[in-house]
Amino acid sequence: MFETVISSKTQTVLIGPDHPFMMIGERINPTGRKLLAREMAAGNYSRVEQDALAQVAAGAQMLDVNAGIPLADEPTILAESIQLIQSITDVPLCIDSSIVEALRRGLDVYEGKALLNSVTGEEERLEVVLPLVKKYGCAVIGISNDETGISEDPDVRFAVAKKIVERAMDYGIPREDVLIDPLVMPIGAMRYAGRQAFSIIRRCVEELKVNTCCGASNIAFGLPARSPMTATFLSMAMASGMTSAILNPLHEEVKTAVLAANTLLGNDENCMEWIAAKREPAAEGDKRGGGRERRRRRRG
Amino acid sequence: MFETVISSKTQTVLIGPDHPFMMIGERINPTGRKLLAREMAAGNYSRVEQDALAQVAAGAQMLDVNAGIPLADEPTILAESIQLIQSITDVPLCIDSSIVEALRRGLDVYEGKALLNSVTGEEERLEVVLPLVKKYGCAVIGISNDETGISEDPDVRFAVAKKIVERAMDYGIPREDVLIDPLVMPIGAMRYAGRQAFSIIRRCVEELKVNTCCGASNIAFGLPARSPMTATFLSMAMASGMTSAILNPLHEEVKTAVLAANTLLGNDENCMEWIAAKREPAAEGDKRGGGRERRRRRRG
């Protein structure tokens, strides 16, 4: 099966149908986080640092880094954030911006083979981002929208995905270095957002033979109990073949669903990861008549 | 799309890809429940009654009824249980036995169109159970094993499923009255049990155009944290096209996953069921300066 290789200076990770799902931490993103935005704009990266460490501790194997702050010097902030995060963690990063100059600056300072987030199917974007991907030898997330916007027809979105993969190959970028994002719309606003995403993902796997990724939290936007809804979405997307997502690993339901789905896809041999995460130690004290100190639960 | 109609005397339910998932309560089953077995064998059905009401209250739209107690008069106990349950609830039932005489007695007393659980691909079973299904005009669950046992090859299990559907049609049983159970093995014992089940389910939907059902709890047998593993399995099976399962609706994770997956498949219009189950009432008291009594949370 196909696989995508991503690396930092010291760590290499693999994305693919025969590997555990790639959890990419979503937290380092000032969108909707006013305090973080203000701090990052002022060159204060202490919260970025905390978010990086907390997400890695929670099980993120990669981190997304976004510095999209209105009126701020995004390229510089993104580059500084990447350098800082690479100095305190080993996990590879996803360089996330809609500004080409920010992507370029990020790639310039990044040590290893990054995942670039993102290119769309718009001609103008393809023509500037794909040469960057080729030049830096990184991988890239291709989002299935183009000049006409985000189609509600999954066949049109798949056609955009196909165009992105083909165009990347024209630039000499190997197929396995393109991940498709089917674009996950909020289920509260669009009744068939789930079915559409699952269908596009399945076609990407079966017809294009590429990995897929998405921003998972969007599916439950505006709904109560967002974490269990996101968790169920991820399980279903994984059953459809999705191999990575940008998500919040600090949400227990989300992490549990990903671990369980890894097991159910045969990517957790002997259920080792599941058992390590979920087992409750045998209550020996109880069996022997009590009185002994209970071991700490290892749940979560 | 195809749909299966099941009914009690007063209620009709529909199973199919365009309907909310059919949750069939699993609790009325003495297997592994010594106290229940002893009580049922002695003609004491108070626990059966409690289990029926509790499962319906928790959201089960059907109930499975099994009276498999070694050395007991299973046909009589099953028939009496069915009559009792039909006297106190409106939901349709799944008549569950491996003894043909028990199935017959159950069908004899059942009021409505039952779901019969089950027939296998064994010639001997097909020849006695299918005429019963035809005679009583009920629906039936076909389990994908035959004389050779349970194959580890999903193609073989699918072939058995296909044979059951075809044989049923030979007896004049309409395709939509056969549900296939792909046979869910414990993931702790068989690494690819999940992938196998998902693949068989998908082929049943796409090639046979029949509904599917399974005993969901078996997947997590022997593992810690069984409920979240079962919940994730159900989400993934639903993404693969599974339309019903025998499960424990009292397990909150399981019920939440089914509700979320219904929403994500577009079978919960405007997310009404999800919101009704999960919303937290607006804390009006807080907004107006506090002091008012908080409304009870409606979670779960």
Coordinates of C-alpha atoms in Angstrom, one line a residue:
Chain A
M1 CA 0.0 0.0 0.0
F2 CA 1.0 3.6 -0.5
E3 CA 2.6 5.6 2.3
T4 CA 3.8 9.2 2.9
V5 CA 7.1 9.9 4.7
I6 CA 7.3 13.0 6.8
S7 CA 10.2 13.9 9.1
S8 CA 11.7 16.3 11.5
K9 CA 15.5 16.5 12.1
T10 CA 15.3 13.5 14.4
Q11 CA 12.1 11.7 13.7
T12 CA 10.4 10.0 10.7
V13 CA 6.7 9.2 10.6
L14 CA 4.7 7.3 8.1
I15 CA 1.2 7.9 6.9
G16 CA -0.8 5.2 5.2
P17 CA -3.5 2.6 5.3
D18 CA -1.3 0.0 7.0
H19 CA -0.1 2.4 9.7
P20 CA -1.8 3.8 12.8
F21 CA -3.8 6.9 12.0
M22 CA -1.7 10.1 12.0
M23 CA -3.0 12.5 14.6
I24 CA -1.9 16.0 13.8
G25 CA -2.4 18.4 16.7
E26 CA -4.6 21.4 15.7
R27 CA -4.1 23.7 18.7
I28 CA -1.3 26.0 17.5
N29 CA -3.7 28.1 15.5
P30 CA -4.8 31.6 16.5
T31 CA -8.1 31.4 14.6
G32 CA -10.8 32.0 17.2
R33 CA -8.2 32.2 20.0
K34 CA -7.9 35.9 20.7
L35 CA -5.4 35.6 23.5
L36 CA -3.1 33.4 21.5
A37 CA -3.4 35.7 18.6
R38 CA -2.4 38.7 20.7
E39 CA 0.5 36.9 22.2
M40 CA 1.9 35.5 19.0
A41 CA 1.5 38.9 17.3
A42 CA 3.6 40.4 20.1
G43 CA 6.3 37.7 19.7
N44 CA 5.3 35.9 22.9
Y45 CA 5.4 32.2 22.2
S46 CA 5.0 30.8 25.6
R47 CA 1.5 29.5 24.9
V48 CA 2.7 28.0 21.6
E49 CA 5.3 26.1 23.5
Q50 CA 2.7 24.8 26.1
D51 CA 0.3 23.8 23.3
A52 CA 3.1 22.0 21.5
L53 CA 4.2 20.0 24.5
A54 CA 0.7 19.2 25.8
Q55 CA -0.4 17.9 22.4
V56 CA 2.7 15.7 22.0
A57 CA 2.1 14.4 25.5
A58 CA -1.5 13.6 24.6
G59 CA -0.4 11.5 21.6
A60 CA -0.1 13.8 18.6
Q61 CA 2.5 12.4 16.3
M62 CA 2.7 15.7 14.3
L63 CA 1.7 19.3 15.0
D64 CA 0.0 21.7 12.7
V65 CA 1.4 25.3 13.0
N66 CA -0.7 28.2 11.8
A67 CA 0.0 31.9 12.4
G68 CA -2.9 33.4 10.6
I69 CA -3.4 36.7 12.5
P70 CA -5.0 39.7 10.7
L71 CA -2.6 42.6 10.1
A72 CA 0.3 40.7 11.7
D73 CA 3.6 39.7 10.0
E74 CA 2.4 36.1 9.4
P75 CA 5.5 34.9 7.6
T76 CA 7.8 35.9 10.4
I77 CA 5.6 34.7 13.2
L78 CA 5.1 31.3 11.4
A79 CA 8.9 30.9 10.9
E80 CA 9.6 31.8 14.5
S81 CA 7.0 29.5 15.8
I82 CA 8.3 26.6 13.7
Q83 CA 11.9 27.2 14.9
L84 CA 10.8 27.4 18.5
I85 CA 8.6 24.2 18.3
Q86 CA 11.4 22.3 16.5
S87 CA 13.8 23.3 19.4
I88 CA 11.5 21.7 22.0
T89 CA 9.9 18.7 20.4
D90 CA 10.9 16.0 17.9
V91 CA 7.6 15.5 16.1
P92 CA 7.4 16.6 12.4
L93 CA 5.3 19.7 11.6
C94 CA 2.5 20.6 9.2
I95 CA 3.2 24.2 8.0
D96 CA -0.2 25.8 7.7
S97 CA -1.0 29.1 5.9
S98 CA -3.0 30.5 3.1
I99 CA -0.2 33.0 2.4
V100 CA 2.4 31.7 0.0
E101 CA 5.2 33.9 1.4
A102 CA 4.4 32.4 4.9
L103 CA 4.6 28.8 3.5
R104 CA 8.0 29.7 1.9
R105 CA 9.4 31.2 5.0
G106 CA 8.2 28.2 7.0
L107 CA 9.8 25.8 4.6
D108 CA 13.0 27.8 4.7
V109 CA 13.5 27.4 8.4
Y110 CA 12.0 23.9 8.8
E111 CA 14.4 21.1 9.5
G112 CA 13.3 17.8 7.9
K113 CA 10.6 17.0 5.3
A114 CA 7.5 19.0 6.2
L115 CA 3.8 18.6 5.3
L116 CA 2.7 21.7 3.6
N117 CA -0.9 22.8 4.4
S118 CA -2.1 23.6 1.7
V119 CA -2.7 24.0 -2.0
T120 CA -6.2 24.1 -3.5
G121 CA -7.4 23.3 -7.0
E122 CA -7.2 27.0 -8.0
E123 CA -4.9 27.5 -11.0
E124 CA -3.2 30.4 -9.4
R125 CA -2.4 28.4 -6.2
L126 CA -1.3 25.3 -8.0
E127 CA 1.2 27.4 -10.0
V128 CA 2.9 28.9 -7.0
V129 CA 2.6 26.3 -4.3
L130 CA 3.5 23.1 -6.3
P131 CA 6.9 24.6 -7.4
L132 CA 7.6 25.2 -3.7
V133 CA 6.7 21.6 -2.8
K134 CA 9.0 20.4 -5.5
K135 CA 11.9 22.7 -4.5
Y136 CA 11.8 21.8 -0.9
G137 CA 10.9 18.1 -1.4
C138 CA 8.1 18.3 1.1
A139 CA 4.6 16.7 1.1
V140 CA 1.5 18.8 0.5
I141 CA -2.2 18.7 1.5
G142 CA -4.5 19.4 -1.5
I143 CA -7.9 20.8 -0.7
S144 CA -10.7 19.9 -3.0
N145 CA -12.0 23.3 -3.9
D146 CA -11.2 25.5 -6.9
E147 CA -12.1 28.9 -8.4
T148 CA -15.8 27.9 -8.4
G149 CA -15.7 27.4 -4.6
I150 CA -16.6 24.3 -2.6
S151 CA -19.0 22.1 -4.6
E152 CA -21.8 20.3 -2.8
D153 CA -21.4 17.6 -5.4
P154 CA -18.9 15.0 -4.2
D155 CA -18.1 14.0 -7.8
V156 CA -17.0 17.6 -8.5
R157 CA -14.9 17.7 -5.4
F158 CA -13.3 14.4 -6.3
A159 CA -12.5 15.8 -9.8
V160 CA -10.7 18.7 -8.2
A161 CA -8.7 16.3 -6.0
K162 CA -7.8 14.3 -9.0
K163 CA -6.6 17.4 -10.8
I164 CA -4.4 18.4 -7.9
V165 CA -2.7 14.9 -7.8
E166 CA -2.2 14.9 -11.5
R167 CA -0.8 18.5 -11.6
A168 CA 1.5 17.6 -8.7
M169 CA 2.9 14.7 -10.7
D170 CA 3.4 17.0 -13.7
Y171 CA 5.7 19.0 -11.4
G172 CA 7.6 15.8 -10.5
I173 CA 6.1 15.5 -7.1
P174 CA 5.4 11.8 -6.3
R175 CA 1.8 10.8 -5.8
E176 CA 2.5 9.6 -2.3
D177 CA 3.6 13.2 -1.3
V178 CA 0.1 14.5 -2.0
L179 CA -2.6 14.1 0.7
I180 CA -6.2 15.1 -0.2
D181 CA -8.4 17.0 2.1
P182 CA -12.1 16.3 1.1
L183 CA -13.2 19.5 2.9
V184 CA -15.4 18.6 5.8
M185 CA -18.4 20.9 6.2
P186 CA -20.4 21.3 9.4
I187 CA -23.1 18.5 9.6
G188 CA -25.4 21.0 11.3
A189 CA -25.4 23.1 8.1
M190 CA -25.2 20.4 5.5
R191 CA -27.1 17.2 6.0
Y192 CA -25.0 15.0 3.7
A193 CA -21.6 16.5 4.7
G194 CA -20.6 13.2 6.3
R195 CA -21.6 11.0 3.4
Q196 CA -19.9 13.3 1.0
A197 CA -16.7 13.3 2.9
F198 CA -16.7 9.5 3.2
S199 CA -17.4 9.0 -0.5
I200 CA -14.6 11.4 -1.6
I201 CA -12.2 9.7 0.9
R202 CA -13.0 6.2 -0.5
R203 CA -12.5 7.3 -4.1
C204 CA -9.2 9.0 -3.2
V205 CA -8.0 5.7 -1.7
E206 CA -9.4 3.4 -4.4
E207 CA -8.9 5.4 -7.5
L208 CA -6.1 7.9 -6.8
K209 CA -4.3 5.7 -4.2
V210 CA -3.3 8.7 -2.1
N211 CA -3.5 9.5 1.6
T212 CA -6.2 11.8 2.9
C213 CA -6.4 14.3 5.7
C214 CA -8.9 16.8 7.1
G215 CA -9.6 19.3 9.7
A216 CA -11.8 17.1 11.8
S217 CA -13.3 19.5 14.3
N218 CA -15.3 21.4 11.7
I219 CA -17.9 18.6 11.3
A220 CA -19.5 19.3 14.7
F221 CA -19.3 23.1 14.5
G222 CA -22.4 24.6 16.2
L223 CA -23.6 21.4 17.7
P224 CA -23.7 20.3 21.4
A225 CA -21.3 17.5 22.5
R226 CA -18.8 18.3 19.8
S227 CA -16.1 15.8 20.9
P228 CA -18.2 12.6 20.6
M229 CA -19.6 13.8 17.3
T230 CA -16.0 14.5 16.0
A231 CA -14.9 11.1 17.4
T232 CA -17.6 9.3 15.6
F233 CA -16.9 11.2 12.4
L234 CA -13.2 10.2 12.6
S235 CA -14.1 6.5 13.2
M236 CA -16.3 6.5 10.1
A237 CA -13.8 8.4 8.0
M238 CA -11.1 5.9 9.0
A239 CA -13.5 3.1 8.0
S240 CA -13.7 4.8 4.6
G241 CA -9.9 5.0 4.4
M242 CA -8.8 8.3 5.9
T243 CA -5.3 8.1 7.1
S244 CA -4.6 11.4 9.0
A245 CA -6.4 14.4 10.4
I246 CA -5.8 17.7 12.1
L247 CA -7.6 17.3 15.4
N248 CA -7.4 18.0 19.1
P249 CA -5.7 15.1 20.8
L250 CA -6.5 16.6 24.2
H251 CA -10.2 15.6 23.7
E252 CA -10.4 12.2 25.3
E253 CA -13.3 10.9 23.1
V254 CA -11.4 11.8 19.9
K255 CA -8.2 10.1 21.0
T256 CA -10.1 7.0 22.2
A257 CA -12.0 6.7 18.9
V258 CA -8.7 6.9 16.9
L259 CA -7.0 4.3 19.1
A260 CA -10.1 2.0 18.8
A261 CA -10.3 2.5 15.1
N262 CA -6.6 1.7 14.7
T263 CA -7.2 -1.6 16.5
L264 CA -10.3 -2.4 14.4
L265 CA -8.3 -1.8 11.2
G266 CA -5.7 -4.2 12.2
N267 CA -3.1 -1.5 12.8
D268 CA -2.6 -2.1 16.5
E269 CA -1.0 -5.6 16.6
N270 CA -2.2 -7.6 19.6
C271 CA -4.2 -4.6 20.7
M272 CA -1.1 -3.4 22.5
E273 CA -1.8 0.3 22.3
W274 CA -5.4 -0.1 23.2
I275 CA -4.6 -2.2 26.2
A276 CA -1.8 0.1 27.3
A277 CA -4.2 3.1 27.2
K278 CA -7.2 1.5 28.7
R279 CA -6.4 -1.4 31.0
E280 CA -7.2 -1.1 34.7
P281 CA -4.5 -2.9 36.7
A282 CA -5.7 -6.0 38.5
A283 CA -6.8 -5.0 41.9
E284 CA -4.5 -7.5 43.7
G285 CA -5.2 -5.9 47.1
D286 CA -8.9 -6.7 46.8
K287 CA -8.3 -10.3 45.9
R288 CA -6.0 -10.9 48.8
G289 CA -8.4 -9.5 51.3
G290 CA -7.9 -5.8 50.8
G291 CA -5.7 -3.4 52.7
R292 CA -3.1 -2.9 50.0
E293 CA -2.7 0.4 48.3
R294 CA -4.5 0.5 45.0
R295 CA -2.4 1.1 42.0
R296 CA -3.1 4.3 40.2
R297 CA -5.6 3.9 37.3
R298 CA -3.9 4.2 34.0
R299 CA -7.1 5.1 32.1
G300 CA -6.8 8.0 29.7
Chain B
M1 CA -33.1 2.0 -1.3
F2 CA -34.1 -1.4 0.2
E3 CA -35.9 -1.6 3.6
T4 CA -37.1 -4.3 5.9
V5 CA -40.4 -3.9 7.7
I6 CA -40.7 -5.5 11.1
S7 CA -43.7 -5.0 13.4
S8 CA -45.4 -5.8 16.7
K9 CA -49.2 -5.7 17.1
T10 CA -49.1 -2.0 17.4
Q11 CA -45.8 -0.7 16.0
T12 CA -44.0 -0.9 12.7
V13 CA -40.3 -0.2 12.3
L14 CA -38.2 0.1 9.2
I15 CA -34.6 -1.0 8.7
G16 CA -32.6 0.4 5.8
P17 CA -29.8 2.7 4.7
D18 CA -32.1 5.7 4.6
H19 CA -33.4 5.2 8.2
P20 CA -31.9 5.7 11.6
F21 CA -29.9 2.6 12.7
M22 CA -31.9 -0.1 14.3
M23 CA -30.8 -0.7 17.8
I24 CA -31.9 -4.1 19.0
G25 CA -31.5 -4.6 22.8
E26 CA -29.3 -7.6 23.6
R27 CA -29.9 -8.0 27.3
I28 CA -32.7 -10.6 27.4
N29 CA -30.3 -13.4 27.0
P30 CA -29.3 -15.9 29.8
T31 CA -25.9 -16.7 28.2
G32 CA -23.3 -15.7 30.8
R33 CA -26.0 -14.4 33.1
K34 CA -26.4 -17.1 35.8
L35 CA -29.0 -15.4 37.9
L36 CA -31.2 -14.6 34.9
A37 CA -30.8 -18.2 33.6
R38 CA -31.9 -19.6 37.0
E39 CA -34.9 -17.3 37.2
M40 CA -36.1 -17.9 33.6
A41 CA -35.7 -21.7 34.1
A42 CA -37.9 -21.4 37.2
G43 CA -40.6 -19.4 35.3
N44 CA -39.7 -16.2 37.0
Y45 CA -39.7 -13.4 34.4
S46 CA -39.4 -10.3 36.6
R47 CA -35.8 -9.6 35.4
V48 CA -36.9 -10.1 31.8
E49 CA -39.6 -7.5 32.3
Q50 CA -37.1 -5.1 33.9
D51 CA -34.6 -5.6 31.1
A52 CA -37.2 -5.1 28.5
L53 CA -38.5 -1.8 29.9
A54 CA -35.0 -0.5 30.7
Q55 CA -33.8 -1.1 27.2
V56 CA -36.8 0.5 25.5
A57 CA -36.4 3.5 27.8
A58 CA -32.7 3.7 26.8
G59 CA -33.7 3.9 23.1
A60 CA -33.9 0.3 21.8
Q61 CA -36.4 0.2 18.9
M62 CA -36.5 -3.6 19.0
L63 CA -35.5 -6.3 21.6
D64 CA -33.8 -9.6 21.1
V65 CA -35.2 -12.4 23.2
N66 CA -33.1 -15.5 23.8
A67 CA -33.9 -18.3 26.3
G68 CA -30.9 -20.5 25.7
I69 CA -30.6 -22.3 29.1
P70 CA -28.9 -25.7 29.2
L71 CA -31.3 -28.5 30.2
A72 CA -34.3 -26.2 30.4
D73 CA -37.4 -26.3 28.3
E74 CA -36.2 -23.5 25.9
P75 CA -39.2 -23.5 23.6
T76 CA -41.7 -22.9 26.4
I77 CA -39.5 -20.3 28.2
L78 CA -38.9 -18.4 24.9
A79 CA -42.7 -18.4 24.1
E80 CA -43.6 -17.3 27.6
S81 CA -41.0 -14.6 27.5
I82 CA -42.2 -13.3 24.2
Q83 CA -45.8 -13.2 25.4
L84 CA -44.8 -11.4 28.5
I85 CA -42.7 -8.8 26.7
Q86 CA -45.4 -8.1 24.1
S87 CA -47.8 -7.5 27.0
I88 CA -45.7 -4.7 28.5
T89 CA -43.9 -3.1 25.5
D90 CA -44.9 -2.1 22.0
V91 CA -41.5 -2.6 20.3
P92 CA -41.1 -5.5 17.8
L93 CA -39.0 -8.5 18.8
C94 CA -36.2 -10.5 17.5
I95 CA -36.8 -14.2 18.2
D96 CA -33.4 -15.7 19.0
S97 CA -32.6 -19.4 19.3
S98 CA -30.4 -22.1 17.8
I99 CA -33.2 -24.6 18.4
V100 CA -35.7 -24.9 15.6
E101 CA -38.6 -25.9 17.9
A102 CA -38.0 -22.8 20.0
L103 CA -38.1 -20.6 16.9
R104 CA -41.4 -22.2 15.9
R105 CA -43.0 -21.8 19.3
G106 CA -41.8 -18.2 19.4
L107 CA -43.3 -17.5 16.0
D108 CA -46.5 -19.2 17.0
V109 CA -47.2 -16.8 19.9
Y110 CA -45.6 -13.7 18.4
E111 CA -48.1 -10.9 17.4
G112 CA -46.9 -9.0 14.3
K113 CA -44.0 -9.6 11.9
A114 CA -41.0 -10.8 13.8
L115 CA -37.3 -10.9 13.0
L116 CA -36.1 -14.5 13.3
N117 CA -32.6 -15.0 14.7
S118 CA -31.3 -17.0 12.9
V119 CA -30.5 -19.3 10.0
T120 CA -27.0 -20.2 8.9
G121 CA -25.6 -21.4 5.6
E122 CA -25.8 -25.0 6.7
E123 CA -28.0 -27.0 4.4
E124 CA -29.8 -28.7 7.3
R125 CA -30.7 -25.3 8.8
L126 CA -31.7 -23.7 5.6
E127 CA -34.1 -26.6 4.9
V128 CA -35.9 -26.3 8.2
V129 CA -35.7 -22.6 9.0
L130 CA -36.5 -21.0 5.7
P131 CA -39.9 -22.8 5.4
L132 CA -40.8 -21.4 8.8
V133 CA -39.8 -17.9 7.7
K134 CA -42.0 -18.3 4.6
K135 CA -44.9 -19.8 6.6
Y136 CA -45.0 -17.1 9.2
G137 CA -44.1 -14.2 6.8
C138 CA -41.3 -13.0 9.1
A139 CA -37.9 -11.6 8.3
V140 CA -34.7 -13.6 9.2
I141 CA -31.1 -13.0 10.0
G142 CA -28.7 -15.2 8.0
I143 CA -25.4 -15.9 9.6
S144 CA -22.4 -16.3 7.3
N145 CA -21.1 -19.6 8.4
D146 CA -21.9 -23.1 7.0
E147 CA -20.9 -26.8 7.6
T148 CA -17.2 -25.9 7.3
G149 CA -17.5 -23.4 10.2
I150 CA -16.6 -19.7 10.2
S151 CA -14.1 -18.9 7.4
E152 CA -11.4 -16.4 8.1
D153 CA -11.6 -15.5 4.4
P154 CA -14.2 -12.7 4.0
D155 CA -14.8 -13.8 0.4
V156 CA -15.9 -17.2 1.7
R157 CA -18.2 -15.7 4.3
F158 CA -19.7 -13.4 1.6
A159 CA -20.3 -16.4 -0.6
V160 CA -22.2 -18.0 2.3
A161 CA -24.2 -14.8 2.7
K162 CA -25.1 -14.8 -1.0
K163 CA -26.2 -18.5 -0.8
I164 CA -28.5 -17.7 2.1
V165 CA -30.1 -14.8 0.3
E166 CA -30.5 -16.8 -2.9
R167 CA -31.9 -19.8 -1.1
A168 CA -34.4 -17.6 0.8
M169 CA -35.6 -16.2 -2.6
D170 CA -36.0 -19.8 -3.9
Y171 CA -38.5 -20.3 -1.0
G172 CA -40.4 -17.2 -2.0
I173 CA -39.0 -15.0 0.8
P174 CA -38.4 -11.5 -0.5
R175 CA -34.7 -10.3 -0.5
E176 CA -35.6 -7.4 1.9
D177 CA -36.7 -9.9 4.5
V178 CA -33.2 -11.4 4.8
L179 CA -30.6 -9.6 7.0
I180 CA -27.0 -10.8 6.8
D181 CA -24.9 -11.1 9.9
P182 CA -21.2 -11.0 8.8
L183 CA -20.2 -12.7 12.1
V184 CA -18.1 -10.4 14.2
M185 CA -15.2 -12.1 15.9
P186 CA -13.3 -10.7 18.8
I187 CA -10.6 -8.2 17.6
G188 CA -8.4 -9.4 20.5
A189 CA -8.3 -12.9 19.0
M190 CA -8.3 -12.0 15.3
R191 CA -6.4 -9.0 14.1
Y192 CA -8.4 -8.4 10.9
A193 CA -11.9 -9.2 12.4
G194 CA -12.9 -5.5 12.0
R195 CA -11.7 -5.2 8.4
Q196 CA -13.3 -8.5 7.5
A197 CA -16.7 -7.5 8.9
F198 CA -16.6 -4.1 7.2
S199 CA -15.7 -5.7 3.9
I200 CA -18.5 -8.3 4.1
I201 CA -21.0 -5.6 5.1
R202 CA -20.1 -3.4 2.2
R203 CA -20.5 -6.2 -0.3
C204 CA -23.8 -7.2 1.2
V205 CA -25.0 -3.6 0.6
E206 CA -23.5 -3.1 -2.8
E207 CA -23.9 -6.6 -4.4
L208 CA -26.8 -8.2 -2.5
K209 CA -28.7 -5.1 -1.6
V210 CA -29.7 -6.5 1.7
N211 CA -29.7 -5.1 5.3
T212 CA -27.1 -6.3 7.7
C213 CA -27.1 -7.0 11.5
C214 CA -24.6 -8.3 14.0
G215 CA -24.0 -9.0 17.6
A216 CA -21.9 -5.9 18.3
S217 CA -20.6 -6.7 21.8
N218 CA -18.5 -9.6 20.6
I219 CA -15.9 -7.4 18.9
A220 CA -14.5 -6.2 22.2
F221 CA -14.6 -9.5 24.1
G222 CA -11.7 -9.9 26.5
L223 CA -10.5 -6.3 26.1
P224 CA -10.5 -3.4 28.6
A225 CA -12.9 -0.5 27.9
R226 CA -15.3 -2.6 25.9
S227 CA -18.0 0.0 25.5
P228 CA -15.9 2.6 23.6
M229 CA -14.4 -0.2 21.5
T230 CA -17.9 -1.5 20.6
A231 CA -19.0 2.1 20.0
T232 CA -16.2 2.7 17.5
F233 CA -16.8 -0.6 15.8
L234 CA -20.5 0.3 15.3
S235 CA -19.6 3.7 13.8
M236 CA -17.2 2.1 11.4
A237 CA -19.7 -0.7 10.5
M238 CA -22.3 2.0 9.9
A239 CA -20.0 3.8 7.6
S240 CA -19.6 0.5 5.8
G241 CA -23.4 0.3 5.4
M242 CA -24.5 -1.8 8.4
T243 CA -28.1 -1.0 9.2
S244 CA -28.9 -2.8 12.5
A245 CA -27.2 -4.5 15.4
I246 CA -28.0 -6.4 18.6
L247 CA -26.3 -4.3 21.3
N248 CA -26.6 -2.9 24.8
P249 CA -28.4 0.5 24.6
L250 CA -27.7 1.1 28.3
H251 CA -24.0 1.6 27.4
E252 CA -23.8 5.4 26.9
E253 CA -20.8 5.3 24.5
V254 CA -22.6 2.8 22.3
K255 CA -25.8 4.9 22.1
T256 CA -23.9 8.1 21.6
A257 CA -22.0 6.6 18.7
V258 CA -25.1 5.3 17.0
L259 CA -26.8 8.7 17.4
A260 CA -23.8 10.5 16.0
A261 CA -23.4 8.1 13.1
N262 CA -27.1 8.5 12.2
T263 CA -26.5 12.2 12.0
L264 CA -23.3 11.8 9.9
L265 CA -25.1 9.5 7.5
G266 CA -27.8 12.2 7.0
N267 CA -30.5 10.1 8.8
D268 CA -31.1 12.6 11.5
E269 CA -32.6 15.6 9.8
N270 CA -31.5 18.9 11.2
C271 CA -29.6 17.0 13.8
M272 CA -32.8 16.9 15.9
E273 CA -32.2 13.7 17.7
W274 CA -28.6 14.6 18.4
I275 CA -29.5 18.0 19.8
A276 CA -32.4 16.6 21.8
A277 CA -30.0 14.0 23.4
K278 CA -27.0 16.2 24.0
R279 CA -28.0 19.8 24.4
E280 CA -27.3 21.6 27.6
P281 CA -30.1 24.0 28.3
A282 CA -29.1 27.7 28.1
A283 CA -28.1 28.8 31.6
E284 CA -30.6 31.7 31.7
G285 CA -30.1 32.1 35.4
D286 CA -26.4 32.8 34.9
K287 CA -27.0 35.4 32.2
R288 CA -29.5 37.3 34.3
G289 CA -27.1 37.5 37.2
G290 CA -27.4 34.1 38.7
G291 CA -29.5 33.0 41.6
R292 CA -32.0 31.0 39.7
E293 CA -32.2 27.3 40.0
R294 CA -30.2 25.6 37.3
R295 CA -32.2 23.4 35.1
R296 CA -31.3 19.7 35.2
R297 CA -28.9 18.7 32.6
R298 CA -30.5 16.7 29.8
R299 CA -27.3 15.0 28.8
G300 CA -27.4 11.2 28.1

